CSV table of C-alpha atoms and ligand atoms in Angstrom, one decimal:
chain,number,residue,atom,x,y,z
A,120,MET,CA,30.3,-77.4,-223.4
A,121,LYS,CA,28.5,-78.1,-220.2
A,122,ASN,CA,25.0,-76.8,-219.5
A,123,ARG,CA,24.9,-78.1,-216.0
A,124,VAL,CA,26.0,-75.9,-213.0
A,125,PRO,CA,29.6,-76.4,-211.9
A,126,ASP,CA,30.5,-78.9,-209.2
A,127,ILE,CA,32.6,-77.5,-206.5
A,128,LEU,CA,34.6,-79.4,-203.9
A,129,LEU,CA,35.2,-77.6,-200.6
A,130,ILE,CA,38.2,-79.1,-198.8
A,131,TYR,CA,38.4,-78.1,-195.1
A,132,THR,CA,41.7,-78.7,-193.4
A,133,GLY,CA,41.3,-76.6,-190.3
A,134,GLY,CA,42.0,-73.1,-189.1
A,135,THR,CA,39.9,-70.3,-187.6
A,136,ILE,CA,37.3,-70.4,-190.4
A,137,GLY,CA,35.8,-73.6,-189.3
A,138,MET,CA,35.4,-72.6,-185.6
A,139,VAL,CA,32.5,-71.4,-183.6
A,140,LYS,CA,32.5,-69.7,-180.3
A,141,ASP,CA,31.2,-71.6,-177.4
A,142,TYR,CA,29.4,-68.6,-175.8
A,143,LYS,CA,29.3,-70.4,-172.4
A,144,THR,CA,33.1,-70.8,-172.2
A,145,ASN,CA,34.1,-68.1,-174.7
A,146,ALA,CA,36.5,-70.6,-176.2
A,147,LEU,CA,36.8,-71.4,-179.9
A,148,LYS,CA,36.1,-74.9,-181.0
A,149,ALA,CA,36.0,-76.7,-184.3
A,150,PHE,CA,32.5,-77.6,-185.6
A,151,ASN,CA,31.5,-80.4,-187.8
A,152,PHE,CA,32.2,-79.0,-191.3
A,153,ASP,CA,29.7,-81.3,-192.9
A,154,GLN,CA,27.1,-78.9,-191.4
A,155,ILE,CA,28.5,-75.9,-193.3
A,156,LYS,CA,25.4,-75.4,-195.3
A,157,SER,CA,23.3,-75.1,-192.2
A,158,LYS,CA,25.8,-72.6,-190.7
A,159,ILE,CA,25.8,-70.5,-194.0
A,160,PRO,CA,22.4,-71.0,-195.6
A,161,GLU,CA,23.4,-68.5,-198.3
A,162,LEU,CA,25.6,-71.3,-199.8
A,163,LYS,CA,22.4,-72.9,-201.1
A,164,LEU,CA,21.7,-69.8,-203.2
A,165,LEU,CA,25.0,-70.2,-205.2
A,166,ASP,CA,24.7,-71.3,-208.8
A,167,CYS,CA,26.8,-74.5,-208.2
A,168,ASN,CA,26.7,-77.8,-206.5
A,169,ILE,CA,28.9,-77.9,-203.4
A,170,GLU,CA,30.3,-81.0,-201.9
A,171,THR,CA,32.4,-80.9,-198.8
A,172,VAL,CA,35.3,-83.0,-197.5
A,173,SER,CA,37.1,-82.4,-194.3
A,174,PHE,CA,40.3,-83.6,-192.7
A,175,PRO,CA,39.2,-86.1,-190.0
A,176,CYS,CA,41.1,-84.1,-187.4
A,177,PRO,CA,41.2,-80.5,-188.6
A,178,ILE,CA,44.6,-78.8,-187.9
A,179,ASP,CA,45.8,-75.4,-186.9
A,180,SER,CA,47.9,-74.3,-189.9
A,181,SER,CA,51.0,-74.1,-187.7
A,182,ASP,CA,50.9,-77.9,-187.9
A,183,MET,CA,50.8,-77.9,-191.7
A,184,SER,CA,53.5,-79.9,-193.3
A,185,PRO,CA,54.3,-81.7,-196.6
A,186,LYS,CA,52.5,-84.7,-195.4
A,187,TYR,CA,49.2,-82.6,-195.3
A,188,TRP,CA,50.2,-80.9,-198.6
A,189,VAL,CA,50.1,-84.4,-200.2
A,190,GLU,CA,46.8,-85.2,-198.5
A,191,ILE,CA,45.2,-82.0,-200.0
A,192,ALA,CA,46.8,-82.7,-203.4
A,193,GLU,CA,45.5,-86.3,-203.4
A,194,ILE,CA,41.9,-85.2,-202.6
A,195,ILE,CA,42.2,-82.9,-205.7
A,196,GLU,CA,43.8,-85.6,-207.8
A,197,ASN,CA,41.1,-88.2,-206.9
A,198,ARG,CA,38.2,-85.9,-207.9
A,199,TYR,CA,39.9,-83.9,-210.7
A,200,ASP,CA,37.9,-85.4,-213.5
A,201,ASP,CA,34.4,-84.9,-212.0
A,202,ILE,CA,34.9,-81.6,-210.2
A,203,ASP,CA,35.0,-78.2,-211.9
A,204,GLY,CA,36.6,-76.2,-209.2
A,205,PHE,CA,38.2,-76.7,-205.8
A,206,VAL,CA,38.1,-74.4,-202.7
A,207,VAL,CA,40.7,-75.2,-200.0
A,208,LEU,CA,40.2,-73.9,-196.5
A,209,THR,CA,43.2,-73.7,-194.3
A,210,GLY,CA,44.3,-71.5,-191.4
A,211,THR,CA,45.8,-68.2,-192.6
A,212,ASP,CA,49.1,-68.5,-190.8
A,213,THR,CA,50.7,-70.8,-193.3
A,214,MET,CA,48.3,-70.5,-196.1
A,215,SER,CA,50.8,-68.9,-198.5
A,216,TYR,CA,53.2,-71.8,-197.9
A,217,THR,CA,50.6,-74.4,-198.6
A,218,ALA,CA,49.1,-72.7,-201.6
A,219,SER,CA,52.5,-72.0,-203.1
A,220,ALA,CA,53.4,-75.7,-202.6
A,221,MET,CA,50.2,-76.7,-204.3
A,222,SER,CA,51.0,-74.6,-207.3
A,223,PHE,CA,54.1,-76.6,-207.9
A,224,MET,CA,52.6,-80.0,-206.9
A,225,LEU,CA,49.7,-79.7,-209.4
A,226,GLU,CA,51.5,-79.9,-212.7
A,227,ASN,CA,49.4,-79.1,-215.8
A,228,LEU,CA,46.6,-77.8,-213.6
A,229,ASN,CA,43.7,-76.7,-215.8
A,230,LYS,CA,41.0,-76.0,-213.2
A,231,PRO,CA,40.5,-73.5,-210.4
A,232,VAL,CA,42.0,-74.3,-207.0
A,233,ILE,CA,41.2,-71.4,-204.7
A,234,PHE,CA,42.5,-71.1,-201.1
A,235,THR,CA,40.8,-69.1,-198.5
A,236,GLY,CA,40.2,-68.8,-194.7
A,237,SER,CA,39.4,-66.1,-192.3
A,238,GLN,CA,40.6,-64.0,-189.4
A,239,LEU,CA,37.4,-64.5,-187.4
A,240,PRO,CA,35.6,-67.8,-186.9
A,241,ILE,CA,32.5,-68.5,-189.0
A,242,GLY,CA,30.4,-68.4,-185.9
A,243,ASP,CA,31.5,-64.9,-184.9
A,244,LEU,CA,29.1,-62.0,-185.3
A,245,ARG,CA,31.6,-59.9,-187.2
A,246,THR,CA,33.1,-62.7,-189.2
A,247,ASP,CA,35.0,-62.3,-192.5
A,248,ALA,CA,34.5,-66.0,-193.1
A,249,LYS,CA,31.2,-65.8,-194.9
A,250,GLU,CA,32.3,-63.3,-197.6
A,251,ASN,CA,35.7,-65.1,-198.1
A,252,LEU,CA,34.0,-68.4,-198.4
A,253,ILE,CA,31.1,-67.4,-200.6
A,254,THR,CA,33.2,-65.4,-203.0
A,255,ALA,CA,36.0,-68.0,-203.2
A,256,ILE,CA,33.3,-70.5,-204.2
A,257,GLN,CA,32.0,-68.1,-206.8
A,258,VAL,CA,35.5,-67.6,-208.2
A,259,ALA,CA,36.0,-71.4,-208.4
A,260,ALA,CA,32.6,-71.7,-210.1
A,261,THR,CA,33.2,-69.0,-212.7
A,262,GLN,CA,33.3,-70.5,-216.2
A,263,GLU,CA,34.2,-69.2,-219.5
A,264,ASN,CA,33.8,-71.2,-222.7
A,265,GLY,CA,32.9,-74.2,-220.7
A,266,LYS,CA,36.1,-74.1,-218.6
A,267,GLY,CA,37.1,-72.5,-215.3
A,268,LYS,CA,38.0,-68.9,-215.7
A,269,ILE,CA,40.9,-69.4,-213.2
A,270,ARG,CA,43.1,-72.4,-214.2
A,271,GLU,CA,45.8,-72.0,-211.6
A,272,VAL,CA,46.1,-71.9,-207.8
A,273,GLY,CA,44.6,-68.7,-206.4
A,274,LEU,CA,44.1,-67.2,-202.9
A,275,TYR,CA,41.0,-65.2,-202.2
A,276,PHE,CA,40.9,-63.0,-199.2
A,277,GLU,CA,39.0,-59.8,-198.2
A,278,TYR,CA,37.7,-58.8,-201.6
A,279,LYS,CA,40.9,-59.7,-203.6
A,280,LEU,CA,41.9,-62.7,-205.6
A,281,TYR,CA,45.6,-63.3,-205.8
A,282,ARG,CA,48.0,-65.7,-207.6
A,283,ALA,CA,48.7,-67.9,-204.5
A,284,ASN,CA,52.4,-68.3,-205.0
A,285,ARG,CA,52.8,-64.5,-205.0
A,286,THR,CA,51.2,-64.0,-201.6
A,287,THR,CA,52.4,-63.4,-198.1
A,288,LYS,CA,50.5,-63.0,-194.9
A,289,VAL,CA,51.1,-59.4,-193.7
A,290,SER,CA,48.7,-58.9,-190.8
A,291,SER,CA,47.6,-61.1,-187.9
A,292,GLU,CA,44.6,-58.9,-187.1
A,293,GLN,CA,43.4,-56.9,-190.1
A,294,PHE,CA,40.8,-58.5,-192.4
A,295,GLU,CA,43.1,-57.6,-195.3
A,296,ALA,CA,45.6,-60.3,-194.1
A,297,PHE,CA,47.4,-61.0,-197.4
A,298,GLU,CA,49.3,-59.1,-200.0
A,299,SER,CA,50.9,-59.9,-203.4
A,300,PRO,CA,53.6,-57.2,-203.4
A,301,ASN,CA,55.2,-58.2,-206.7
A,302,TYR,CA,52.3,-59.2,-208.9
A,303,PRO,CA,48.9,-57.6,-209.5
A,304,HIS,CA,45.8,-59.2,-208.1
A,305,LEU,CA,43.9,-61.4,-210.4
A,306,GLY,CA,40.5,-60.2,-209.4
A,307,GLU,CA,38.4,-58.0,-207.1
A,308,SER,CA,35.0,-58.4,-205.6
A,309,GLY,CA,32.9,-55.3,-205.2
A,310,VAL,CA,29.4,-54.9,-206.5
A,311,HIS,CA,30.6,-57.2,-209.3
A,312,LEU,CA,33.2,-59.9,-209.3
A,313,ASN,CA,35.8,-58.5,-211.7
A,314,PHE,CA,38.8,-60.4,-213.1
A,315,ASN,CA,42.0,-58.8,-214.2
A,316,THR,CA,42.2,-61.1,-217.2
A,317,ARG,CA,45.5,-59.7,-218.4
A,318,TRP,CA,47.2,-61.2,-215.3
A,319,ILE,CA,45.5,-64.5,-215.1
A,320,LYS,CA,47.3,-67.5,-216.5
A,321,ASP,CA,45.8,-68.0,-219.9
A,322,GLU,CA,47.4,-71.0,-221.5
A,323,ASP,CA,45.2,-74.0,-221.8
A,324,GLN,CA,46.8,-77.2,-220.5
A,325,THR,CA,46.2,-80.1,-222.8
A,326,ALA,CA,48.4,-82.6,-220.8
A,327,GLY,CA,46.8,-84.4,-217.9
A,328,LEU,CA,47.3,-83.4,-214.3
A,329,VAL,CA,50.4,-84.8,-212.7
A,330,VAL,CA,50.7,-84.5,-209.0
A,331,ARG,CA,54.2,-84.3,-207.5
A,332,LYS,CA,54.3,-85.7,-204.0
A,333,ASN,CA,57.9,-85.9,-203.1
A,334,PHE,CA,58.6,-83.1,-200.8
A,335,ASP,CA,60.7,-84.4,-197.9
A,336,SER,CA,63.9,-82.5,-197.8
A,337,ASN,CA,66.2,-80.8,-195.3
A,338,VAL,CA,66.2,-77.2,-196.2
A,339,VAL,CA,66.9,-74.1,-194.0
A,340,VAL,CA,66.0,-70.5,-194.2
A,341,LEU,CA,69.0,-68.4,-193.3
A,342,LYS,CA,67.8,-64.9,-192.4
A,343,LEU,CA,70.7,-62.5,-192.3
A,344,PHE,CA,70.8,-59.8,-189.6
A,345,PRO,CA,73.5,-57.3,-188.6
A,346,GLY,CA,75.8,-59.1,-186.2
A,347,ILE,CA,75.1,-62.6,-187.3
A,348,THR,CA,78.1,-64.6,-186.3
A,349,GLU,CA,80.4,-67.0,-188.1
A,350,LYS,CA,79.5,-69.7,-185.6
A,351,VAL,CA,75.8,-69.4,-186.2
A,352,VAL,CA,76.1,-69.4,-190.0
A,353,GLU,CA,78.6,-72.3,-189.9
A,354,HIS,CA,76.3,-74.3,-187.6
A,355,MET,CA,73.3,-73.8,-189.8
A,356,LEU,CA,75.0,-74.7,-193.0
A,357,SER,CA,77.3,-77.5,-192.0
A,358,PHE,CA,75.0,-80.4,-191.0
A,359,SER,CA,75.5,-83.3,-193.3
A,360,GLU,CA,71.9,-83.9,-194.4
A,361,LEU,CA,71.4,-80.3,-195.6
A,362,GLU,CA,69.9,-80.2,-199.1
A,363,GLY,CA,69.0,-76.6,-199.8
A,364,VAL,CA,69.2,-73.1,-198.4
A,365,VAL,CA,66.9,-70.1,-198.8
A,366,MET,CA,69.0,-67.1,-197.8
A,367,GLU,CA,67.1,-64.0,-196.9
A,368,THR,CA,69.3,-61.1,-197.7
A,369,TYR,CA,69.0,-57.4,-197.5
A,370,GLY,CA,67.5,-55.0,-200.1
A,371,ALA,CA,68.4,-56.0,-203.6
A,372,GLY,CA,70.1,-59.2,-202.5
A,373,ASN,CA,73.0,-57.9,-200.5
A,374,ALA,CA,74.9,-59.8,-197.8
A,375,PRO,CA,78.0,-59.3,-195.7
A,376,THR,CA,81.3,-59.1,-197.7
A,377,ALA,CA,83.4,-60.7,-194.8
A,378,SER,CA,85.5,-63.5,-196.2
A,379,TRP,CA,84.3,-65.9,-193.5
A,380,PHE,CA,80.7,-65.5,-194.7
A,381,ILE,CA,81.5,-65.9,-198.4
A,382,ASP,CA,83.7,-68.9,-197.6
A,383,ILE,CA,80.9,-70.7,-195.7
A,384,VAL,CA,78.4,-70.1,-198.5
A,385,LYS,CA,80.9,-71.1,-201.1
A,386,ARG,CA,81.7,-74.4,-199.2
A,387,THR,CA,78.0,-75.1,-199.1
A,388,ILE,CA,77.6,-74.6,-202.8
A,389,ASP,CA,80.7,-76.8,-203.4
A,390,ARG,CA,78.9,-79.5,-201.5
A,391,LYS,CA,76.3,-79.3,-204.4
A,392,ILE,CA,73.7,-77.7,-202.1
A,393,PRO,CA,71.7,-75.0,-203.8
A,394,VAL,CA,71.6,-71.6,-202.1
A,395,ILE,CA,68.8,-69.2,-203.1
A,396,ASN,CA,69.1,-65.5,-202.7
A,397,VAL,CA,65.7,-64.0,-201.6
A,398,THR,CA,65.2,-60.5,-200.4
A,399,GLN,CA,63.9,-59.7,-196.9
A,400,CYS,CA,62.0,-56.8,-198.4
A,401,THR,CA,58.3,-57.4,-198.8
A,402,GLY,CA,58.4,-55.9,-202.3
A,403,GLY,CA,61.0,-55.7,-205.1
A,404,SER,CA,63.6,-58.0,-206.5
A,405,VAL,CA,67.1,-59.4,-205.9
A,406,LEU,CA,69.5,-57.9,-208.4
A,407,MET,CA,72.8,-59.7,-207.8
A,408,GLY,CA,75.7,-57.6,-208.9
A,409,LEU,CA,74.1,-54.2,-208.4
A,410,TYR,CA,76.1,-53.6,-205.3
A,411,ASP,CA,79.6,-54.8,-204.3
A,412,SER,CA,77.9,-56.7,-201.5
A,413,SER,CA,76.3,-59.1,-203.9
A,414,ILE,CA,78.9,-59.5,-206.6
A,415,ARG,CA,80.7,-62.3,-204.7
A,416,LEU,CA,77.4,-64.1,-204.2
A,417,LYS,CA,76.9,-64.1,-207.9
A,418,GLU,CA,80.5,-65.3,-208.6
A,419,ILE,CA,80.3,-68.3,-206.3
A,420,GLY,CA,77.0,-69.5,-207.8
A,421,VAL,CA,74.3,-68.3,-205.5
A,422,ILE,CA,70.9,-68.7,-207.2
A,423,ASN,CA,69.0,-65.6,-208.0
A,424,GLY,CA,65.5,-65.8,-206.4
A,425,LYS,CA,64.5,-62.5,-208.1
A,426,ASP,CA,61.2,-61.4,-206.7
A,427,ILE,CA,60.0,-64.7,-205.4
A,428,THR,CA,58.5,-64.8,-201.8
A,429,THR,CA,60.2,-66.8,-199.2
A,430,GLU,CA,57.1,-69.0,-198.9
A,431,SER,CA,57.3,-69.8,-202.6
A,432,ALA,CA,61.1,-70.2,-202.6
A,433,ILE,CA,60.8,-72.9,-200.0
A,434,ALA,CA,58.1,-74.7,-201.9
A,435,LYS,CA,60.0,-74.4,-205.2
A,436,LEU,CA,63.2,-75.6,-203.6
A,437,LYS,CA,61.5,-78.6,-202.1
A,438,TYR,CA,59.7,-79.3,-205.4
A,439,LEU,CA,62.9,-79.3,-207.5
A,440,LEU,CA,64.8,-81.4,-204.9
A,441,GLY,CA,61.9,-83.8,-204.9
A,442,LEU,CA,62.2,-84.1,-208.7
A,443,GLN,CA,65.9,-85.1,-208.1
A,444,THR,CA,67.0,-82.1,-210.2
A,445,SER,CA,70.8,-82.4,-210.8
A,446,HIS,CA,73.0,-79.7,-209.2
A,447,LYS,CA,74.1,-78.8,-212.7
A,448,ASP,CA,70.6,-77.9,-213.8
A,449,PHE,CA,69.3,-76.6,-210.5
A,450,LYS,CA,70.3,-72.9,-211.0
A,451,THR,CA,68.8,-72.7,-214.5
A,452,LYS,CA,65.6,-74.4,-213.4
A,453,PHE,CA,65.2,-72.3,-210.2
A,454,GLU,CA,65.8,-69.0,-212.0
A,455,ARG,CA,63.0,-69.8,-214.5
A,456,SER,CA,59.4,-69.1,-213.7
A,457,LEU,CA,57.6,-72.4,-213.5
A,458,ARG,CA,54.1,-71.3,-212.2
A,459,GLY,CA,54.2,-67.6,-212.5
A,460,GLU,CA,55.9,-67.4,-209.1
A,461,MET,CA,58.6,-65.0,-210.3
A,462,SER,CA,58.9,-62.2,-212.9
B,212,LIG,N1,46.1,-70.1,-186.1
B,212,LIG,C1,45.1,-70.1,-187.2
B,212,LIG,C2,45.7,-71.0,-188.3
B,212,LIG,O1,46.5,-70.6,-189.1
B,212,LIG,C3,44.9,-68.8,-187.7
B,212,LIG,C4,43.9,-68.7,-188.8
B,212,LIG,O2,43.2,-69.6,-189.2
B,212,LIG,O3,43.7,-67.6,-189.4
B,212,LIG,O4,45.3,-72.2,-188.4
């Protein structure tokens, strides 16, 4: 058991949170993140040691990619033994993708990795950045029996702590930018910082951290809409390097019953390319076979994404492809929850 205060590593990758307004020009510009403690003096009052590391060229999260996922994971990997909790700051736009990916990449994770960001820059008078940052650090620093209270990848935003791979960005302007429609939040910050212990991953990993870095794969998201044509679907699914498909269907996993549509999807699966059925609905689950319009999908071997988010489905698909999972095992592996990403 440690008596010392926890050591927290703050990893800044970019996004609005690290910006200040130049009041002369009114434009937002990145500030030197090493000076974070002078921008938020309250950080010195927290009961932990805070170190910071920043991407040399901070990025807008629209430019986020597996290459940067690996950079974040390697920073965590290199400091895993001497740091008690990690806080990762990214732009909010693709935060759910990055945080979901991280949950798969960091195998046997046994320490807190908490993502946060903000809707307004840290230098803005009405900023949400301070609260998000301070509480995310507190979450990462919360210990129980000498270990991190959270031992999974979380996302803290606007008073709520979520399981990261269950989140989705739902608002581009409200401070409450994220939701976890299919899984309860893991904690809430009010007068006290309360954890919903029942929903937090509780198994203790004894195996050491393994970081999976192989994420380069050609996957597509095929979002169905009424009137989608054969040509479009054919075009999207016929290129030779295609390795996986996340198919966003209607409601409980329904898709057109037209034979041309089923034929194209079947041909794709026959090429040993996994096709995942994910619902376009924000909440709820795919139930293949509930309606006629999904029975054929089930018969031809479409994988049931259940209540996974699209963000998490892409990350899981890339992760399993990166592990060279055989086509034979792919369906079973995908349909099983690996990091609490599906019910
Ligand atoms: N465009 C920004 C980003 O995602 C928005 C944000 O930080 O919230 O990097």
